[in-house]
Coordinates of C-alpha atoms in Angstrom, one line a residue:
X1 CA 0.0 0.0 0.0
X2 CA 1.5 3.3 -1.1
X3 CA 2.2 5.9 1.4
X4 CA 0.7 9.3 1.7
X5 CA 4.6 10.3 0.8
X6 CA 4.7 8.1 -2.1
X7 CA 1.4 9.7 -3.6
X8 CA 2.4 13.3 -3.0
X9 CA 6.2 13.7 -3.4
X10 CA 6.5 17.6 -2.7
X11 CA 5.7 16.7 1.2
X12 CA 9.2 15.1 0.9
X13 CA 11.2 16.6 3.6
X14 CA 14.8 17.6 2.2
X15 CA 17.4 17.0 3.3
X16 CA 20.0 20.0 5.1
X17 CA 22.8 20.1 3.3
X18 CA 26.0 22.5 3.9
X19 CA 26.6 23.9 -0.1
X20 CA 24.1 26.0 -1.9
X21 CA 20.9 24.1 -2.6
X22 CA 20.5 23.0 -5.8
X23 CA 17.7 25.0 -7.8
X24 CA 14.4 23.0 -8.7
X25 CA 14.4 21.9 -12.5
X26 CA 12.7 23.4 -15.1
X27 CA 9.7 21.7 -16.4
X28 CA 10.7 20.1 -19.6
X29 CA 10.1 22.6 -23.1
X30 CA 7.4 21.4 -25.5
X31 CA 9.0 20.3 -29.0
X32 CA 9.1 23.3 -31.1
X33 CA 7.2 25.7 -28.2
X34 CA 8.1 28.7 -29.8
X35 CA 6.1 27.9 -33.7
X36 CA 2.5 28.9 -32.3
X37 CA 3.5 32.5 -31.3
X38 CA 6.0 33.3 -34.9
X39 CA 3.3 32.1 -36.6
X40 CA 0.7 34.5 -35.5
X41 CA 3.4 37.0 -35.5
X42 CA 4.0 36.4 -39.4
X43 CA 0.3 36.2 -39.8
X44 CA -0.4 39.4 -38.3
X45 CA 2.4 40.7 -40.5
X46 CA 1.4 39.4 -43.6
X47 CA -2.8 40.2 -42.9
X48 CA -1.0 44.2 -42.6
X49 CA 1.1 44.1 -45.5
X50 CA -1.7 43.3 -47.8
X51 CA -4.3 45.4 -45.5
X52 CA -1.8 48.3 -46.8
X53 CA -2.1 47.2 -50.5
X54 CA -5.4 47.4 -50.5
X55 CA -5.8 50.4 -48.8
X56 CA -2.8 52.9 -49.9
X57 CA -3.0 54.0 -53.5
X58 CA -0.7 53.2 -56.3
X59 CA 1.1 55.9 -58.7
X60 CA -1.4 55.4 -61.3
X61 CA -4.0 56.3 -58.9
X62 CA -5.6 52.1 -58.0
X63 CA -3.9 49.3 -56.5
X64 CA -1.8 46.8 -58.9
X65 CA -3.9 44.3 -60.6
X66 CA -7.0 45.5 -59.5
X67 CA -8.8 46.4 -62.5
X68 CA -12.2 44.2 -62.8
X69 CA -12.8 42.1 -65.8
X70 CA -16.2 43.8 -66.6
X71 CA -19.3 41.3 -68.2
X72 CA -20.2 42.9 -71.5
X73 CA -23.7 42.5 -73.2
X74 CA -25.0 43.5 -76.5
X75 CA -27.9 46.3 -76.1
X76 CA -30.6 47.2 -77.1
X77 CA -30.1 48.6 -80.8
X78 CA -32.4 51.5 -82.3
X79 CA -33.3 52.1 -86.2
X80 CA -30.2 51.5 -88.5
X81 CA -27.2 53.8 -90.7
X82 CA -25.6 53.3 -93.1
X83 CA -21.3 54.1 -91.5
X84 CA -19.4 57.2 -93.3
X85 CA -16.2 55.5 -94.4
X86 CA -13.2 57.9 -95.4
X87 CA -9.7 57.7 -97.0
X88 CA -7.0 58.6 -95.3
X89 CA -5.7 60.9 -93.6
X90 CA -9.8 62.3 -93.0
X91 CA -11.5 60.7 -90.3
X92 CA -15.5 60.7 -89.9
X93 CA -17.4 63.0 -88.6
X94 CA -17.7 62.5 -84.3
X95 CA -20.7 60.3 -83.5
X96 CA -23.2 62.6 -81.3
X97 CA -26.0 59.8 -81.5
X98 CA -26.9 58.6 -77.4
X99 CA -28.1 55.3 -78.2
X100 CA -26.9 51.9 -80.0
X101 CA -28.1 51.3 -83.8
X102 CA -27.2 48.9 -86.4
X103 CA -24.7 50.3 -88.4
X104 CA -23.8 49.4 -92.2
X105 CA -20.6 49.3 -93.5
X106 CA -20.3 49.2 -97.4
X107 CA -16.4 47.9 -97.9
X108 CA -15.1 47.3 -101.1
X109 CA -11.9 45.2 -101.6
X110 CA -10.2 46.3 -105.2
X111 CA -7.0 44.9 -105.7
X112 CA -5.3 48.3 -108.1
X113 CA -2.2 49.9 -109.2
X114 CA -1.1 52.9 -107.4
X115 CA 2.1 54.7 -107.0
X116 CA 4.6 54.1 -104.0
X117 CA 7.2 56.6 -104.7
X118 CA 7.7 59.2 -107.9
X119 CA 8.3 56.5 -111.3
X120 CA 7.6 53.7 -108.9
X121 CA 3.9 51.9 -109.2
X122 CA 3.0 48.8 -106.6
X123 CA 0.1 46.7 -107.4
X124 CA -1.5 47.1 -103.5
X125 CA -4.6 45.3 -102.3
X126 CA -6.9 47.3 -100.6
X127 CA -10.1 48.1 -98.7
X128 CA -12.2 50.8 -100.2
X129 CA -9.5 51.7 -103.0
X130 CA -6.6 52.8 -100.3
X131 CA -3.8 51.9 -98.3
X132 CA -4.7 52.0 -95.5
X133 CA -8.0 51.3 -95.9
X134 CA -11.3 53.4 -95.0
X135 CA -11.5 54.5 -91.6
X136 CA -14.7 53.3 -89.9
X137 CA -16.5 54.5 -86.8
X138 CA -19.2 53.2 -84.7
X139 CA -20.3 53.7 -81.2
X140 CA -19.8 51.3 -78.4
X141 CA -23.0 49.3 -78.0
X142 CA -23.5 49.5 -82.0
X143 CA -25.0 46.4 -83.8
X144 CA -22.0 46.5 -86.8
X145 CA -23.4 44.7 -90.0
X146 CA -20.0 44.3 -92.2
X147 CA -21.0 43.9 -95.7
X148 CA -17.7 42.7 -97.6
X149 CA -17.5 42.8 -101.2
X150 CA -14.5 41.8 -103.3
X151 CA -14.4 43.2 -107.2
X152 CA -15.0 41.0 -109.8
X153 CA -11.4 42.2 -111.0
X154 CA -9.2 40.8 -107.6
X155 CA -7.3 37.9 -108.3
X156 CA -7.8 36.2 -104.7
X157 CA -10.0 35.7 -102.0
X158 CA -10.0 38.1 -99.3
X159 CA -11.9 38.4 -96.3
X160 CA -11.7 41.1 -93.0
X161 CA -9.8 39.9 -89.7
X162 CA -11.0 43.5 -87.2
X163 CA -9.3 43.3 -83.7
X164 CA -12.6 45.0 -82.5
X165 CA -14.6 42.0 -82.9
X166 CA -14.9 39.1 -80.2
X167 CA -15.7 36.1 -82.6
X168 CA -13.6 33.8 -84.6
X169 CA -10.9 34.8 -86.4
X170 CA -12.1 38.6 -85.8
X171 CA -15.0 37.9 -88.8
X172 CA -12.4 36.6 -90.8
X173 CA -14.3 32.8 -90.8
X174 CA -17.8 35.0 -91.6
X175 CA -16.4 37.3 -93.9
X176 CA -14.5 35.2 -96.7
X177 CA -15.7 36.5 -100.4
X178 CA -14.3 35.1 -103.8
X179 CA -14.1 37.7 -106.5
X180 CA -17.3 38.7 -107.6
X181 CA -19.1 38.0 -104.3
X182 CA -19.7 39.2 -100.8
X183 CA -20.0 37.9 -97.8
X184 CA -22.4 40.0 -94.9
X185 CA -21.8 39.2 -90.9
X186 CA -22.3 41.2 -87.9
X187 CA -21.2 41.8 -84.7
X188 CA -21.1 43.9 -81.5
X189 CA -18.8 46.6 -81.0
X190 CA -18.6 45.8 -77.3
X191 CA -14.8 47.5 -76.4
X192 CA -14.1 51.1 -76.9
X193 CA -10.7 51.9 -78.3
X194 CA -9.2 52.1 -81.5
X195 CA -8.4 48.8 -83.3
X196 CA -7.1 47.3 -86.9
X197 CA -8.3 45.6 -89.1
X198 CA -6.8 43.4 -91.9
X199 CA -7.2 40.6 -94.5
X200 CA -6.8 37.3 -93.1
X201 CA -7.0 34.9 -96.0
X202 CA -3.8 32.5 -96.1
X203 CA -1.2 33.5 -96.3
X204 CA -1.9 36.2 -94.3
X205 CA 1.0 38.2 -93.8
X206 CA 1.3 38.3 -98.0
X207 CA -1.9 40.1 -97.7
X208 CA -1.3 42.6 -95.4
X209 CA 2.0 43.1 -96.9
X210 CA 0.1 44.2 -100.3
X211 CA -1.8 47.0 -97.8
X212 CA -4.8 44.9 -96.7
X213 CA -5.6 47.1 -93.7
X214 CA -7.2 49.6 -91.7
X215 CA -8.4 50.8 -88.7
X216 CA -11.5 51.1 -87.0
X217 CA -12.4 53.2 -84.5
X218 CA -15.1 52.0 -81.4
X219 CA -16.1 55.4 -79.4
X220 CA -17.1 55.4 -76.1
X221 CA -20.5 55.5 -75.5
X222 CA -20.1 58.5 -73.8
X223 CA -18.1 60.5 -76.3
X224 CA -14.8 61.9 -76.6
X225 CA -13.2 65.2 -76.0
X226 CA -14.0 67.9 -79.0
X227 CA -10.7 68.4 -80.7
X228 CA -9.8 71.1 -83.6
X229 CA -8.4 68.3 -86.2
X230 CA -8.6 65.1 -86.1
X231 CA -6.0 62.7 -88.7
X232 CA -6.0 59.3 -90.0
X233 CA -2.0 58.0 -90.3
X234 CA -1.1 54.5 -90.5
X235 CA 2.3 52.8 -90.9
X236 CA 3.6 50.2 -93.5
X237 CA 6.4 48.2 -94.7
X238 CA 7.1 47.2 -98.2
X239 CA 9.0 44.8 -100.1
X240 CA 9.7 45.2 -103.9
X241 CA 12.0 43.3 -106.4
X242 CA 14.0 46.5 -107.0
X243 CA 15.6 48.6 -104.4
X244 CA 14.4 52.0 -103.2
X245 CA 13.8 53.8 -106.0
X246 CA 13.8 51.6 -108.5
X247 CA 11.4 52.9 -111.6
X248 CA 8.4 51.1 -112.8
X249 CA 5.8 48.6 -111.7
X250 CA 7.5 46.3 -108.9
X251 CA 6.6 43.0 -107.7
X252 CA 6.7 41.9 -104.4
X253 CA 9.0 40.2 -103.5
X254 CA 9.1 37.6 -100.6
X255 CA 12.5 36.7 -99.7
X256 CA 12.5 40.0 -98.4
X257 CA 9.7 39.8 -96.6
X258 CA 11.1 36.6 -94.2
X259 CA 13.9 38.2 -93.8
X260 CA 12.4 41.3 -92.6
X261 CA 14.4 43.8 -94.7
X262 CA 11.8 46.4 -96.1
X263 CA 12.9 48.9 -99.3
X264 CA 10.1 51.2 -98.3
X265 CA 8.6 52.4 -94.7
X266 CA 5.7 54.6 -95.2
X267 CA 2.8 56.8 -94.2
X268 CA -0.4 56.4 -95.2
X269 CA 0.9 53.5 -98.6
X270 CA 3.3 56.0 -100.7
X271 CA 6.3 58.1 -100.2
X272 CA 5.3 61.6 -99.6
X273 CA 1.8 60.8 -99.2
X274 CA 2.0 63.8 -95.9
X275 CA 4.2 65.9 -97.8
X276 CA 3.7 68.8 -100.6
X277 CA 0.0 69.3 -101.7
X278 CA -0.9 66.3 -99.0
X279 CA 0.7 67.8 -95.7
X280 CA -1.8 67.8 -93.0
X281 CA -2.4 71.1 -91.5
X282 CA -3.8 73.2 -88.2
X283 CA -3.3 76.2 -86.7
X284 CA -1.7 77.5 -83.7
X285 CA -3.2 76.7 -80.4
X286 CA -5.7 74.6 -81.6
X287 CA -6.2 70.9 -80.5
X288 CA -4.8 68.0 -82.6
X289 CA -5.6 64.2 -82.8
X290 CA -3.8 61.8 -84.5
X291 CA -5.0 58.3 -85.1
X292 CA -2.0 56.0 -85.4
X293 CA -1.7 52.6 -86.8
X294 CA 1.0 50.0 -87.8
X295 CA -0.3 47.5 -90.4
X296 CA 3.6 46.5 -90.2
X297 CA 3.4 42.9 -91.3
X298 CA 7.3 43.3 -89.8
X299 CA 8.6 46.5 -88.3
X300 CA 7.6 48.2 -85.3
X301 CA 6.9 51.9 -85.1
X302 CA 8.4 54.6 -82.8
X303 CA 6.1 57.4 -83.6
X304 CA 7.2 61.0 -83.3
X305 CA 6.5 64.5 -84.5
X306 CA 9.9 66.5 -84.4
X307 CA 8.5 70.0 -82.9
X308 CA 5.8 68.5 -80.9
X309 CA 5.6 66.8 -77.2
X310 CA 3.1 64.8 -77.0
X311 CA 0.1 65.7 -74.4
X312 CA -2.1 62.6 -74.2
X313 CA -0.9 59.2 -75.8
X314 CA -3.5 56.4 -75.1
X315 CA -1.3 53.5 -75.6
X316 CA -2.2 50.4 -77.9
X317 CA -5.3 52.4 -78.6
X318 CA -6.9 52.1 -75.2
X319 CA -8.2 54.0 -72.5
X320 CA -5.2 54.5 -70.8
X321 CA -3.4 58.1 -71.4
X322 CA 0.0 58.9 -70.4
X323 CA 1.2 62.8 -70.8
X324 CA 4.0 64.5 -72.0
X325 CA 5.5 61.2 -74.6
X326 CA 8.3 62.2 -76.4
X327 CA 8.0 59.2 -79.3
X328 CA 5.3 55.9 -79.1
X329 CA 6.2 52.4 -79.8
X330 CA 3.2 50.4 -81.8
X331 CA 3.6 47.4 -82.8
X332 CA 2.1 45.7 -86.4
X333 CA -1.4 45.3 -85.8
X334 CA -1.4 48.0 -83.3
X335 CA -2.6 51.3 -82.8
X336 CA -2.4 54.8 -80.7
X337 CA -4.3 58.0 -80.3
X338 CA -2.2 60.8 -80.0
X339 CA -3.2 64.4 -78.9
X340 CA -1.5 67.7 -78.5
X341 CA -1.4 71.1 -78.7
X342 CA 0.4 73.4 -81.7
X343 CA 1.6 76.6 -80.0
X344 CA 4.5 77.4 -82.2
X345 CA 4.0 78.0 -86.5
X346 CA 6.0 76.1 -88.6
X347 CA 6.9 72.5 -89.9
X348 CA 6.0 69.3 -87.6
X349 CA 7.7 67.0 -89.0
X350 CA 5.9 63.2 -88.5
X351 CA 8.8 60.3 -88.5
X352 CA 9.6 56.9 -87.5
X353 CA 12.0 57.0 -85.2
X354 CA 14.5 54.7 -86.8
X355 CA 15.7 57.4 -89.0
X356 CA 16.9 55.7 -91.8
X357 CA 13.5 54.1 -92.3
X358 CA 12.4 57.8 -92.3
X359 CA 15.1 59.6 -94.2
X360 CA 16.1 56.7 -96.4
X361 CA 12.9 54.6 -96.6
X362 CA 10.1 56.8 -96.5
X363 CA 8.1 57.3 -93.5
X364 CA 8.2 61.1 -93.4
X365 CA 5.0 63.3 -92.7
X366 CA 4.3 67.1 -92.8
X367 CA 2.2 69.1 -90.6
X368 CA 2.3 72.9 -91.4
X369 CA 1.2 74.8 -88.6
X370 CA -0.1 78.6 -89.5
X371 CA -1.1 81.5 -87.4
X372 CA 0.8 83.4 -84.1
X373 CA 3.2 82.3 -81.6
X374 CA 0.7 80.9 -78.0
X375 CA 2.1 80.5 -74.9
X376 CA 5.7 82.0 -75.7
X377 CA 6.7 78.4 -76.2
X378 CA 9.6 79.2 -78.7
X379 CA 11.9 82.4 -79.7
X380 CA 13.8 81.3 -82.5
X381 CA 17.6 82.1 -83.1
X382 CA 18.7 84.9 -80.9
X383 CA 22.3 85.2 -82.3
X384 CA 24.7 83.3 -84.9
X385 CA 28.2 84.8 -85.5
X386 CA 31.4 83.3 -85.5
X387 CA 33.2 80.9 -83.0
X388 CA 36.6 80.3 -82.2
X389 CA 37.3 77.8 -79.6
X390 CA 39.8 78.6 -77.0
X391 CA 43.4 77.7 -76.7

């Protein structure tokens, strides 16, 4: 029988002993003891970094990654119209219209003979009789009913890819027309922005080589800023038997097309098509927008305007503006509003950036800018004489 002792061992008497006692021993750690109270620690931490996020604004005014993927749907669509389609460099008329309608537009593919630079003809394929092709515009919310009609006259079959359209193959499936036919489909314009369009029919890239595009623009349904002048510019690359310069009618020639190595970068199909008799033109202080494309198929644009900063740029022909843009990268297939201000008379001068595509190639624009000095923005030369460095 156990003892009350045995049962209760503190009542143990101990023992006197003449050094210091010895102290009473710790009770024994639990394995890993210290885990429950780091990890509440690093929870806490972690549950305030992203409390931060969330609350503290980014640079661009919203937290990263935090832009909603929004559920579109078609609406409801009043009466009908028939689109105004222009050449470039005009662009139609604003649309003032409040509500969605089915809108018609009448697109003509003729494949023609047309000149590229002074003595040198190209035989271009185009929509609506130009490269680039008409310039459409429809509201966001519009019912678009794309009638697509190729020329008896066209050698191939061509048919409209648009980067505004959410279906297959852009339309290109719905919209395939032998010469001598069309082919009718519609779609929603359901994304504001400004967006290409191009022939899609295999081989592609031969196509759109040949000038096979556009661009179409998809206000906002509720409008855009009233601008003075508004201008149609879009970007090619061409490849021709001869070299730059070479008289006559050229072929294309596609060895130079894989390998990427152009003889002509131009504006709007032809050298000089913004120069002389065809420079674009505004007046000093007023407002200026530029729509921008690149139908490429290769080379990438770095738009500038020598003279000119640009106010607004809404990259890849979005929503989203950035201010005060020196020179604007778009890509083939790609697009960008540009906006600004003239305050000084004179020559704008619209280039690619890669300057011998733009001194030696082509892609060289005028804008002539008339009226008064605004804003004091420039003097012009205050003194010239001689220098003489010294010793």
């Amino acid at each position: 029988m156990s003892t009350l002792l045995e049962k209760d061992p503190t009542l143990v008497r101990r023992p006197r002993r003449t050094e210091p006692p010895i102290p009473p021993a710790r009770p024994p750690r639990r394995p890993f003891g210290w885990l429950p109270v780091a990890v509440i620690a690093a929870v806490v931490l972690v549950l305030a970094v992203l409390a931060g996020r969330r609350t503290a604004p980014s640079a661009a005014g919203a937290a990263p990654f935090a832009s909603p993927i929004p559920v579109r749907a078609a609406e409801v669509v009043r009466g009908q119209e028939v689109a105004e389609l222009t050449a470039p460099p005009r662009v139609p008329r604003p649309i003032t219209r409040t509500w969605a309608t089915r809108v018609i537009v009448n697109l003509e593919v003729v494949e023609k003979t047309m000149r590229l630079a002074d003595g040198v003809d190209y035989t271009f394929w185009t929509f609506g009789g130009s490269v680039p092709g008409s310039f459409i515009r429809v509201r966001e919310g519009d019912q678009v009913e794309l009638r697509l009609k190729n020329h008896p006259s066209s050698t191939m079959p061509h048919n409209i890819d648009l980067h505004a359209v959410t279906g297959p193959g852009g339309g290109a499936e719905a919209s395939l027309a032998v010469p001598g036919h069309q082919s009718v489909f519609r779609f929603t314009a359901l994304n504001p922005g400004l967006y290409v369009y191009h022939c899609a029919f295999a081989p592609a890239s031969l196509h759109v080589a040949n000038g096979m595009y556009g661009l179409i623009l998809v206000q906002p349904r509720e409008g855009m800023p009233a601008v003075d002048r508004e201008y149609y510019v879009m970007q090619g690359d061409f490849y021709t038997r001869g070299a730059y310069g070479a008289p006559g009618l050229q072929p294309f020639d596609m060895a130079k097309a894989i390998a990427e190595q152009p003889d002509y970068v131009v504006f709007n199909g032809a050298v000089g098509s913004l120069t002389g008799d065809r420079a674009l033109h505004a007046t000093a202080g007023e407002t200026v927008r530029l729509y921008v494309g690149n139908g490429g198929p290769n080379l990438t644009s770095s738009f500038h305007v020598i003279g000119e900063v640009f106010d607004n740029v809404y990259t890849e022909g979005g929503m989203l503006a950035q201010h005060n843009v020196q020179t604007t990268s778009i890509p083939p297939g790609g697009s960008a509003i540009v906006e600004f201000r003239t305050e000084t008379p004179g020559k704008l001068v619209l280039v690619d950036h890669a300057l011998f595509r733009a001194f030696n190639k082509g892609t060289v624009g005028l804008m002539m800018v008339d009226g008064n000095q605004q804003g004091g923005a420039f003097e012009g030369q205050v003194s010239t004489g001689p220098y003489t460095p010294a010793r």
